[in-house]
Amino acid sequence: MKKLLLSLSILTCFAFSNEEPKVSTYNYGHNGMEYVARNKNGTVIISTFNSKMTIRQEIATRIYEMYIDKKLESDKIITVFGSEADVTGKCIIRKKDNLTTVDFYYESVLWCSGHKEIYQKKA
């Protein structure tokens, strides 16, 4: 009997695993400086906008790593892969003397659970 129930539950998981991810919108988020680093070229400030509180610091760290690896371009849509979620958004890079600011605007968050959240401005 236990084997039958276990088999049924596994088959149910496979049957429903091909569903499209649930999509919802959100109109709130955290805005602010998340990461400040100094390197040989000066200071780099990573700011995020419309971010989700639980992943904002990890995503900011990943953005800095992408900046150092020269994988970022200004005014481009990028996807940042995190351990809890993948975030898609627009990146804007501004430089003035020894100061570089990288602003990242969240547009959508795809959680590992399959739930997708899309940022939508308040009306």
PDB file of C-alpha atoms in Angstrom:
ATOM      1  CA  MET A   1       0.000   0.000   0.000  1.00  0.00           C
ATOM      2  CA  LYS A   2       2.833   2.379   0.836  1.00  0.00           C
ATOM      3  CA  LYS A   3       4.481   1.682  -2.517  1.00  0.00           C
ATOM      4  CA  LEU A   4       1.216   2.422  -4.290  1.00  0.00           C
ATOM      5  CA  LEU A   5       0.822   5.787  -2.524  1.00  0.00           C
ATOM      6  CA  LEU A   6       4.438   6.698  -3.182  1.00  0.00           C
ATOM      7  CA  SER A   7       4.110   5.782  -6.853  1.00  0.00           C
ATOM      8  CA  LEU A   8       0.908   7.791  -7.143  1.00  0.00           C
ATOM      9  CA  SER A   9       2.470  10.869  -5.574  1.00  0.00           C
ATOM     10  CA  ILE A  10       5.521  10.665  -7.868  1.00  0.00           C
ATOM     11  CA  LEU A  11       3.328  10.289 -10.946  1.00  0.00           C
ATOM     12  CA  THR A  12       1.234  13.266  -9.840  1.00  0.00           C
ATOM     13  CA  CYS A  13       4.369  15.386  -9.515  1.00  0.00           C
ATOM     14  CA  PHE A  14       5.438  14.475 -13.040  1.00  0.00           C
ATOM     15  CA  ALA A  15       1.967  15.083 -14.431  1.00  0.00           C
ATOM     16  CA  PHE A  16       1.811  18.634 -13.091  1.00  0.00           C
ATOM     17  CA  SER A  17       5.475  19.564 -13.562  1.00  0.00           C
ATOM     18  CA  ASN A  18       4.944  20.699 -17.163  1.00  0.00           C
ATOM     19  CA  GLU A  19       2.620  23.529 -16.160  1.00  0.00           C
ATOM     20  CA  GLU A  20       3.529  27.098 -17.040  1.00  0.00           C
ATOM     21  CA  PRO A  21       4.971  29.056 -14.122  1.00  0.00           C
ATOM     22  CA  LYS A  22       2.528  31.178 -12.152  1.00  0.00           C
ATOM     23  CA  VAL A  23       2.954  34.840 -13.079  1.00  0.00           C
ATOM     24  CA  SER A  24       2.058  37.751 -10.822  1.00  0.00           C
ATOM     25  CA  THR A  25       2.884  41.447 -10.667  1.00  0.00           C
ATOM     26  CA  TYR A  26       4.257  43.568  -7.854  1.00  0.00           C
ATOM     27  CA  ASN A  27       4.475  47.341  -7.502  1.00  0.00           C
ATOM     28  CA  TYR A  28       6.714  47.669  -4.483  1.00  0.00           C
ATOM     29  CA  GLY A  29      10.395  47.079  -4.012  1.00  0.00           C
ATOM     30  CA  HIS A  30      13.502  48.223  -2.255  1.00  0.00           C
ATOM     31  CA  ASN A  31      15.549  51.059  -3.764  1.00  0.00           C
ATOM     32  CA  GLY A  32      19.037  51.887  -2.611  1.00  0.00           C
ATOM     33  CA  MET A  33      22.784  51.362  -2.642  1.00  0.00           C
ATOM     34  CA  GLU A  34      23.515  47.704  -2.032  1.00  0.00           C
ATOM     35  CA  TYR A  35      27.226  47.311  -2.683  1.00  0.00           C
ATOM     36  CA  VAL A  36      30.208  49.675  -2.551  1.00  0.00           C
ATOM     37  CA  ALA A  37      33.654  48.475  -3.627  1.00  0.00           C
ATOM     38  CA  ARG A  38      37.027  50.031  -4.240  1.00  0.00           C
ATOM     39  CA  ASN A  39      39.388  48.730  -6.862  1.00  0.00           C
ATOM     40  CA  LYS A  40      42.478  50.022  -8.641  1.00  0.00           C
ATOM     41  CA  ASN A  41      40.317  52.164 -10.958  1.00  0.00           C
ATOM     42  CA  GLY A  42      38.343  53.882  -8.182  1.00  0.00           C
ATOM     43  CA  THR A  43      35.050  53.283  -6.416  1.00  0.00           C
ATOM     44  CA  VAL A  44      32.109  51.291  -7.770  1.00  0.00           C
ATOM     45  CA  ILE A  45      28.616  51.716  -6.319  1.00  0.00           C
ATOM     46  CA  ILE A  46      25.937  49.150  -7.150  1.00  0.00           C
ATOM     47  CA  SER A  47      22.362  50.375  -6.636  1.00  0.00           C
ATOM     48  CA  THR A  48      19.199  48.364  -7.180  1.00  0.00           C
ATOM     49  CA  PHE A  49      15.681  49.609  -7.780  1.00  0.00           C
ATOM     50  CA  ASN A  50      12.356  47.749  -7.357  1.00  0.00           C
ATOM     51  CA  SER A  51      14.290  44.865  -5.819  1.00  0.00           C
ATOM     52  CA  LYS A  52      13.001  42.017  -3.689  1.00  0.00           C
ATOM     53  CA  MET A  53      14.317  42.220  -0.119  1.00  0.00           C
ATOM     54  CA  THR A  54      15.416  38.611   0.243  1.00  0.00           C
ATOM     55  CA  ILE A  55      17.686  38.531  -2.813  1.00  0.00           C
ATOM     56  CA  ARG A  56      18.803  42.149  -3.244  1.00  0.00           C
ATOM     57  CA  GLN A  57      22.285  41.768  -1.735  1.00  0.00           C
ATOM     58  CA  GLU A  58      23.148  38.569  -3.602  1.00  0.00           C
ATOM     59  CA  ILE A  59      22.000  40.069  -6.904  1.00  0.00           C
ATOM     60  CA  ALA A  60      24.020  43.253  -6.245  1.00  0.00           C
ATOM     61  CA  THR A  61      27.121  41.150  -5.588  1.00  0.00           C
ATOM     62  CA  ARG A  62      26.562  39.231  -8.818  1.00  0.00           C
ATOM     63  CA  ILE A  63      26.131  42.504 -10.728  1.00  0.00           C
ATOM     64  CA  TYR A  64      29.467  43.729  -9.354  1.00  0.00           C
ATOM     65  CA  GLU A  65      31.124  40.464 -10.430  1.00  0.00           C
ATOM     66  CA  MET A  66      29.658  40.889 -13.925  1.00  0.00           C
ATOM     67  CA  TYR A  67      30.932  44.493 -13.997  1.00  0.00           C
ATOM     68  CA  ILE A  68      34.451  43.405 -13.034  1.00  0.00           C
ATOM     69  CA  ASP A  69      34.346  40.666 -15.708  1.00  0.00           C
ATOM     70  CA  LYS A  70      33.234  43.320 -18.254  1.00  0.00           C
ATOM     71  CA  LYS A  71      29.948  41.515 -18.967  1.00  0.00           C
ATOM     72  CA  LEU A  72      27.765  44.602 -18.469  1.00  0.00           C
ATOM     73  CA  GLU A  73      26.768  47.229 -20.998  1.00  0.00           C
ATOM     74  CA  SER A  74      24.844  50.386 -20.204  1.00  0.00           C
ATOM     75  CA  ASP A  75      21.182  50.625 -21.247  1.00  0.00           C
ATOM     76  CA  LYS A  76      20.930  46.885 -21.908  1.00  0.00           C
ATOM     77  CA  ILE A  77      18.555  44.278 -20.525  1.00  0.00           C
ATOM     78  CA  ILE A  78      20.478  41.586 -18.636  1.00  0.00           C
ATOM     79  CA  THR A  79      19.650  38.510 -16.590  1.00  0.00           C
ATOM     80  CA  VAL A  80      21.431  37.944 -13.297  1.00  0.00           C
ATOM     81  CA  PHE A  81      21.436  34.351 -12.061  1.00  0.00           C
ATOM     82  CA  GLY A  82      21.149  33.900  -8.292  1.00  0.00           C
ATOM     83  CA  SER A  83      20.808  30.927  -5.979  1.00  0.00           C
ATOM     84  CA  GLU A  84      17.150  31.665  -5.122  1.00  0.00           C
ATOM     85  CA  ALA A  85      15.990  33.472  -8.260  1.00  0.00           C
ATOM     86  CA  ASP A  86      17.007  34.780 -11.663  1.00  0.00           C
ATOM     87  CA  VAL A  87      16.433  38.498 -12.126  1.00  0.00           C
ATOM     88  CA  THR A  88      15.988  40.293 -15.437  1.00  0.00           C
ATOM     89  CA  GLY A  89      16.355  44.038 -15.592  1.00  0.00           C
ATOM     90  CA  LYS A  90      17.947  47.099 -17.137  1.00  0.00           C
ATOM     91  CA  CYS A  91      21.454  48.162 -16.251  1.00  0.00           C
ATOM     92  CA  ILE A  92      22.688  51.756 -16.461  1.00  0.00           C
ATOM     93  CA  ILE A  93      26.377  52.525 -15.949  1.00  0.00           C
ATOM     94  CA  ARG A  94      27.615  56.055 -15.272  1.00  0.00           C
ATOM     95  CA  LYS A  95      31.230  57.143 -14.760  1.00  0.00           C
ATOM     96  CA  LYS A  96      32.645  60.392 -13.400  1.00  0.00           C
ATOM     97  CA  ASP A  97      36.338  60.627 -12.587  1.00  0.00           C
ATOM     98  CA  ASN A  98      37.128  57.716 -10.225  1.00  0.00           C
ATOM     99  CA  LEU A  99      33.494  57.011  -9.354  1.00  0.00           C
ATOM    100  CA  THR A 100      31.377  54.474 -11.242  1.00  0.00           C
ATOM    101  CA  THR A 101      27.705  53.882 -10.485  1.00  0.00           C
ATOM    102  CA  VAL A 102      25.865  50.847 -11.746  1.00  0.00           C
ATOM    103  CA  ASP A 103      22.079  51.161 -11.422  1.00  0.00           C
ATOM    104  CA  PHE A 104      20.063  47.988 -11.901  1.00  0.00           C
ATOM    105  CA  TYR A 105      16.280  48.194 -12.324  1.00  0.00           C
ATOM    106  CA  TYR A 106      14.418  44.932 -11.664  1.00  0.00           C
ATOM    107  CA  GLU A 107      11.868  44.064 -14.354  1.00  0.00           C
ATOM    108  CA  SER A 108      11.087  40.442 -13.515  1.00  0.00           C
ATOM    109  CA  VAL A 109      12.068  37.809 -10.970  1.00  0.00           C
ATOM    110  CA  LEU A 110      11.880  34.096 -11.768  1.00  0.00           C
ATOM    111  CA  TRP A 111      12.017  32.174  -8.496  1.00  0.00           C
ATOM    112  CA  CYS A 112      13.405  28.629  -8.313  1.00  0.00           C
ATOM    113  CA  SER A 113       9.897  27.448  -7.409  1.00  0.00           C
ATOM    114  CA  GLY A 114       8.772  28.464 -10.911  1.00  0.00           C
ATOM    115  CA  HIS A 115       6.839  31.539  -9.743  1.00  0.00           C
ATOM    116  CA  LYS A 116       7.528  34.614 -11.863  1.00  0.00           C
ATOM    117  CA  GLU A 117       6.988  38.170 -10.592  1.00  0.00           C
ATOM    118  CA  ILE A 118       6.924  41.138 -12.936  1.00  0.00           C
ATOM    119  CA  TYR A 119       7.411  44.687 -11.696  1.00  0.00           C
ATOM    120  CA  GLN A 120       4.583  47.042 -12.634  1.00  0.00           C
ATOM    121  CA  LYS A 121       4.545  50.736 -11.707  1.00  0.00           C
ATOM    122  CA  LYS A 122       1.756  52.016  -9.517  1.00  0.00           C
ATOM    123  CA  ALA A 123      -1.028  53.639 -11.464  1.00  0.00           C
TER     124      ALA A 123
END
